[in-house]
XYZ file of C-alpha atoms in Angstrom:
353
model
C 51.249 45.921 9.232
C 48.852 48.365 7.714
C 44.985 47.579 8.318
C 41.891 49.631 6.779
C 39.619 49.960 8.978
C 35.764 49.903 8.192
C 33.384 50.368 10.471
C 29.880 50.489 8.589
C 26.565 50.447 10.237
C 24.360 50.114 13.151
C 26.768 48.253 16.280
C 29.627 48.084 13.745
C 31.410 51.533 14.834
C 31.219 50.076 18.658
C 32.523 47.023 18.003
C 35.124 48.370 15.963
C 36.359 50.451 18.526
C 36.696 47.578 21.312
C 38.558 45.509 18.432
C 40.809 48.337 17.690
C 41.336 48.618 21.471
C 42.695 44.702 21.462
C 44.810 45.782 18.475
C 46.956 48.137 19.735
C 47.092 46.017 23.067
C 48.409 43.413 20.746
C 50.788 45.276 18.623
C 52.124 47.064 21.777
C 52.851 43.546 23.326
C 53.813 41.916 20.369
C 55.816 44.380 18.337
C 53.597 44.281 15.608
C 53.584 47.965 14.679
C 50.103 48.000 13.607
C 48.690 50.760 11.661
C 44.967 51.312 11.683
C 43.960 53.390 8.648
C 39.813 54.216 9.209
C 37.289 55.359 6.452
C 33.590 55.787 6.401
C 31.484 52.811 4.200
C 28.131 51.741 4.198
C 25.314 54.580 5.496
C 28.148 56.995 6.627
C 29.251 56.894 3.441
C 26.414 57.257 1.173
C 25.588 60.566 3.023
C 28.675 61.716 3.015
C 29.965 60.533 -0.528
C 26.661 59.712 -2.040
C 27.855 55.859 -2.700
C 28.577 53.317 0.375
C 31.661 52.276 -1.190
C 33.824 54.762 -2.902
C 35.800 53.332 -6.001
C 39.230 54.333 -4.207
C 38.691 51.860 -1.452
C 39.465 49.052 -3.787
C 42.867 50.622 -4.041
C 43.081 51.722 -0.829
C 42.911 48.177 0.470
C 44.938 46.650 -2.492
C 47.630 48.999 -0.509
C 47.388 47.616 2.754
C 48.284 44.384 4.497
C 44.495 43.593 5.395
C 41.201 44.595 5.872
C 38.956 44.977 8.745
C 35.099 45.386 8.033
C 32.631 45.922 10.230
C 28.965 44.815 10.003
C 27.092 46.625 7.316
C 23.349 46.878 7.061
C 23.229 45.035 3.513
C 19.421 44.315 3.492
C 19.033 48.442 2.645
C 21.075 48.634 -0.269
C 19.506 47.485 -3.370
C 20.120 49.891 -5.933
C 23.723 50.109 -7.134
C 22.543 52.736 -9.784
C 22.462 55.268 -7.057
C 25.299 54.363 -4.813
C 24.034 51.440 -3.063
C 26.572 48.736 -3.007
C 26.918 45.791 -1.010
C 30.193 46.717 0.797
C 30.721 42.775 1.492
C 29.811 41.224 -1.578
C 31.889 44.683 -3.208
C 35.111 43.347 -1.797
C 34.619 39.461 -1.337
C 33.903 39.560 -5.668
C 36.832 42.518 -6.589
C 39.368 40.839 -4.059
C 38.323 37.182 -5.086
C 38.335 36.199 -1.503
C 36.878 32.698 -1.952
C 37.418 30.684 0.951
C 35.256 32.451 4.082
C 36.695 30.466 7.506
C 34.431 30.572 10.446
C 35.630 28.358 13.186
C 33.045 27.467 16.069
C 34.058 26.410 19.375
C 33.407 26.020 23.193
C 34.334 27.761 26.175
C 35.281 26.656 30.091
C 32.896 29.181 31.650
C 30.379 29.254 29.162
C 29.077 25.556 28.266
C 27.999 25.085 24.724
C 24.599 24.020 24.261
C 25.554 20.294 23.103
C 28.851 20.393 25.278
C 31.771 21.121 24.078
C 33.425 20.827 20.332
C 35.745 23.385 18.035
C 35.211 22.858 14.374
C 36.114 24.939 11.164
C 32.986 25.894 8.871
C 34.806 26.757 5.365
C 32.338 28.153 3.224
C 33.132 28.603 -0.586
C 32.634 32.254 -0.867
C 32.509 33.737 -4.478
C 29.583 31.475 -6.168
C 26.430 28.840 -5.421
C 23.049 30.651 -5.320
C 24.455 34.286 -4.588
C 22.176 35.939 -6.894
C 24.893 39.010 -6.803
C 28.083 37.525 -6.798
C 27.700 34.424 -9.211
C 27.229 36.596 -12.730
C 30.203 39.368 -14.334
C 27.457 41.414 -15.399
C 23.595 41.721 -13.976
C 22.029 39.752 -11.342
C 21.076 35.900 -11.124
C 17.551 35.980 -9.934
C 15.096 37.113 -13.259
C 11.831 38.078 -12.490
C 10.260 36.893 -15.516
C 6.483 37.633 -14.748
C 5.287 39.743 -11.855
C 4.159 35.705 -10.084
C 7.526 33.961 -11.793
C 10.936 34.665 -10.703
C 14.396 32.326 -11.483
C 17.246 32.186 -8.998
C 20.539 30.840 -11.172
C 23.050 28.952 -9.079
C 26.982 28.935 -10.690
C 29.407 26.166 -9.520
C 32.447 25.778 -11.295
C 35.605 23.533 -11.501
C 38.083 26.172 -10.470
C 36.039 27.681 -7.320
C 34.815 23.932 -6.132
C 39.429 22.892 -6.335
C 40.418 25.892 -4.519
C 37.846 25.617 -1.710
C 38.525 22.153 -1.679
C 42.470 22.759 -0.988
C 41.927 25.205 0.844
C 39.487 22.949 3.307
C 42.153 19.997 3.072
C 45.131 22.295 3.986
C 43.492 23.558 7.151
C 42.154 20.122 8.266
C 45.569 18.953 8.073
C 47.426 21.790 10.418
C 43.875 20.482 12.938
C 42.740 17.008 13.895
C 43.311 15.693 10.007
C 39.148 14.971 9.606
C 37.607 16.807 6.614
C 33.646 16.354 6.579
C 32.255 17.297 2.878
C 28.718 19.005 2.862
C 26.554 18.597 -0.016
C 22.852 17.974 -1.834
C 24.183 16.008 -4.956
C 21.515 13.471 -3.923
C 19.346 16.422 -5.866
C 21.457 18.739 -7.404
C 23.031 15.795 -9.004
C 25.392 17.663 -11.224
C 26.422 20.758 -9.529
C 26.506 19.371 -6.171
C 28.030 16.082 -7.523
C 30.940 18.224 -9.239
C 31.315 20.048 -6.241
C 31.635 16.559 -3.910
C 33.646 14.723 -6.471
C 36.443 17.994 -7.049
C 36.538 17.450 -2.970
C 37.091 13.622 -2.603
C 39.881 13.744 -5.769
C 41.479 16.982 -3.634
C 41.275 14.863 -0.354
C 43.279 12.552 -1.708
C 46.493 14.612 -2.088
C 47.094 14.647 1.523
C 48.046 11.836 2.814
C 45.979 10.453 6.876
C 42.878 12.883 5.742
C 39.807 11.161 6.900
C 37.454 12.271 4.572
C 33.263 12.007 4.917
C 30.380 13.744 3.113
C 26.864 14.292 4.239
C 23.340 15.318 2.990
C 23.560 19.388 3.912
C 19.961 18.293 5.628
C 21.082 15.346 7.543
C 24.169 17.591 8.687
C 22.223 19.723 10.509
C 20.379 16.895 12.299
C 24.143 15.716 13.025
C 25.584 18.973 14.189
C 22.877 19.353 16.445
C 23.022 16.241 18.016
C 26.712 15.962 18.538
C 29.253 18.713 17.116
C 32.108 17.053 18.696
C 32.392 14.779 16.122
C 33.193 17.365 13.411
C 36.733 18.647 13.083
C 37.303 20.805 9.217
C 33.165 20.987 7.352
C 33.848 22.331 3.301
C 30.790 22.753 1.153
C 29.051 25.564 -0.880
C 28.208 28.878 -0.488
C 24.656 28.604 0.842
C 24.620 25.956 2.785
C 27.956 26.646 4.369
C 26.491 30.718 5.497
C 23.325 28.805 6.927
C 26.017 25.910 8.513
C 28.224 28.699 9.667
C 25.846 30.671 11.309
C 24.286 27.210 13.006
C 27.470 26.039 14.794
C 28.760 29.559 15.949
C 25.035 29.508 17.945
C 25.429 26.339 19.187
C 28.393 27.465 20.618
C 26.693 30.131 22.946
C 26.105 32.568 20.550
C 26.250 34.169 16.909
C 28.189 37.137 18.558
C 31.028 34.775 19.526
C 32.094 33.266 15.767
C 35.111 35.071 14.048
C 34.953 35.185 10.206
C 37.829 35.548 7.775
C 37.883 35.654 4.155
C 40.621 34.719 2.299
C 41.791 34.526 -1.592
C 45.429 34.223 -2.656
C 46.549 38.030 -2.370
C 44.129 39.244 0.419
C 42.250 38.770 3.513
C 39.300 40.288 4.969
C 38.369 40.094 8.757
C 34.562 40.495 9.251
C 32.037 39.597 12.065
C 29.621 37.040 11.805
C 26.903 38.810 12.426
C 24.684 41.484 11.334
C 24.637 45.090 11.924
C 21.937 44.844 14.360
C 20.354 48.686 14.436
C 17.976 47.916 17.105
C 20.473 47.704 19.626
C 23.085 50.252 17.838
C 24.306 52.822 20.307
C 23.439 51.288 23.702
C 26.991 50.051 24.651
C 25.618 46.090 24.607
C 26.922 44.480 21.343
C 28.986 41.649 21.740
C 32.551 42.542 20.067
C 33.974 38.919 20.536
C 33.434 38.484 16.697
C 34.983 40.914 15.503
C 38.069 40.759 17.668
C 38.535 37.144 16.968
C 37.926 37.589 13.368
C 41.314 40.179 13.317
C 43.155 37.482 15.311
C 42.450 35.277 12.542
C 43.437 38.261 10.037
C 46.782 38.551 12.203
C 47.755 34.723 11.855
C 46.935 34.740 7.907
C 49.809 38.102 7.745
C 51.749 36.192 9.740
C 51.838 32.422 7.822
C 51.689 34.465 4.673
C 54.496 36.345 5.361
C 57.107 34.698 7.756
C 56.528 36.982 10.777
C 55.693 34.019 13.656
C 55.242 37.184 15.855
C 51.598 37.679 14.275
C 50.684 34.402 15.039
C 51.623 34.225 18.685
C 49.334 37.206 18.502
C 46.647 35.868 17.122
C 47.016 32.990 19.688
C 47.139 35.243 22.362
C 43.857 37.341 21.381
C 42.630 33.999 21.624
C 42.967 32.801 24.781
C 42.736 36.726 26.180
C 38.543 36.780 25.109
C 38.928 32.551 26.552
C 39.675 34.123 29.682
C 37.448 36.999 29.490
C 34.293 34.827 28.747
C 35.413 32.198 31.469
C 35.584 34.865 34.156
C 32.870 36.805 33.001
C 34.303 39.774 31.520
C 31.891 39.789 28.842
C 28.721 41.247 27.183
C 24.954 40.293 28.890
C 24.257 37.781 25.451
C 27.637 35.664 26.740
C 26.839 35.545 30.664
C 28.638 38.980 31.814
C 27.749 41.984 32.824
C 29.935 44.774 30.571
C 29.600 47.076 28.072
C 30.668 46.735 24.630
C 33.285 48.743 24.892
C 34.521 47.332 28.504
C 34.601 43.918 27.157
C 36.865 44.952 24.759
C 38.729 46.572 27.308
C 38.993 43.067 29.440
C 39.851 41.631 26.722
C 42.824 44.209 26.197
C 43.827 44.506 29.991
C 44.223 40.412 29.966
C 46.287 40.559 26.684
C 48.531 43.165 28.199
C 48.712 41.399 31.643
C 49.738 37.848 30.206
């Protein structure tokens, strides 16, 4: 299986390296024959190529089995005129990697803060109010006076089905409970395609309990009891802030594993930011990342008939489940490592099992 490797900004090149760590544990245990193929994106590469994503990556990774991208500082580039792309948004729109999965659960060791649950977010991923993914050409915010500025919002048939299937298909392989997320009380006809597309897909499989809730009512529910929440779909807003809500309430940010997924390709990515203020001291949580390639490993492996990749990705699992419940694990998760010794526990349990 041949994986580029990007490791972008700030804590990304330290987390990367603990994740590649796992990896090769994996592959060596598994008989995966990984191959990690690294190149520079994001600041390294805009001072070294004078863009932070060269045009040959696209074909680079077109190449390869999968991707693996680190955590790029995306608030600094805003000029694509001189080089500064998005590096996520640049391969989420040219791959058309619409569904982004971020499962959320608890660990024995490391209580949640409502008690224990283990959802799915799935978050459409190529649309919504994305100012610079939802247009082919330009950007969807206008700034029409210096004191007026629109924000355009695209939601269409095809992107609203595909999520939709691709939310029902995963709920089904879980606890067969598929919880629809939405503001069609207000955004009556965008929303209201989006919920109606879901509750038409939900019907094609057959024991799918299906609900739907107000996107601000869902976070009062989430809050109050996660447990209850087995597969969440909605749009692409409001399932980034969901996302990002549930992986805290798990114990932290650092400990949710992102995957985006279209038909052809898949993209493992933390999900979390680049965090520069703590870039270089050795204390970044790599749990993300590392679960995010075990999720990267079971896609190869459903996708291509290889059940070895998914006992794998089961077993990087339960390796950082262990690590976490003994303690093996960064200061932000109750431990006492490094970033690059957690990855190491995490490595040395995988190997060990």
């Amino acid at each position: 299986m041949q994986l580029v490797v990007l490791p972008g900004d700030g804590i990304g090149p330290e987390i990367t390296t603990a994740t590649s760590g796992v990896l090769r544990a994996a592959s060596e245990r598994f008989q995966l024959d990984l191959r990690l193929e690294e190149h520079a994106v994001g600041h390294a590469s805009l001072k070294q190529f004078g863009t932070t994503v060269r045009p040959e990556l696209l074909d680079i990774v077109r190449a390869a089995d999968g991707l693996i991208l680190g955590p790029t500082a995306t608030f600094d580039f805003k000029d694509e005129a001189h080089g500064e792309i998005n590096p996520s948004r640049h391969f989420r729109k040219s791959l058309d990697l619409y569904a982004n999965i971020r499962p959320a659960r608890t660990y024995a060791g490391r209580p949640g803060r409502l008690g224990d649950f283990d959802l799915v977010v799935v978050r459409e991923n190529t649309e919504g109010f994305y100012a610079d993914r939802n247009l082919e050409q330009g950007n969807g915010e206008m700034l029409v006076t210096s004191d007026v500025v629109i924000s355009l919002r695209r939601i269409t048939r095809l992107c609203c089905e595909r999520i939709a299937h691709a939310a029902c298909r995963l709920a089904m392989k879980r606890r067969r409970h598929l919880t629809i997320v939405h503001k069609a009380n207000v955004l009556k006809i965008g929303d209201g395609m989006f919920l109606d597309i879901c509750r038409a897909a939900a019907k094609g499989y057959p024991g799918l309990a299906v609900d739907d809730i107000l996107v601000d009512a869902m976070m009062a529910h989430v809050v109050r009891s996660p447990d209850r929440f087995d597969v969440i779909v909605s749009t692409n807003m409001f399932g980034d802030i969901l996302s990002d809500l549930t992986a805290e309430l798990s114990g932290s940010l650092g400990l949710g594993g992102s995957l985006n997924v279209g038909d052809r390709y898949a993209m493992a990515q933390a999900a979390h930011g680049s965090a520069p203020d703590i870039a270089g001291q050795d204390i970044a949580n790599p749990v993300s990342l590392i679960l995010s390639t075990a999720l990267l490993l079971a896609w190869h492996g459903e996708r291509s008939g290889a059940v070895r990749y998914e006992e794998a990705a089961r077993a990087i699992e339960a390796a950082v489940a262990k690590a976490i419940g003994e303690g093996r694990a960064t200061r932000d998760v109750g431990g006492k490592l490094g970033t690059i010794a957690a990855g190491a526990a995490i490595a040395e349990i995988l190997q060990a099992e």
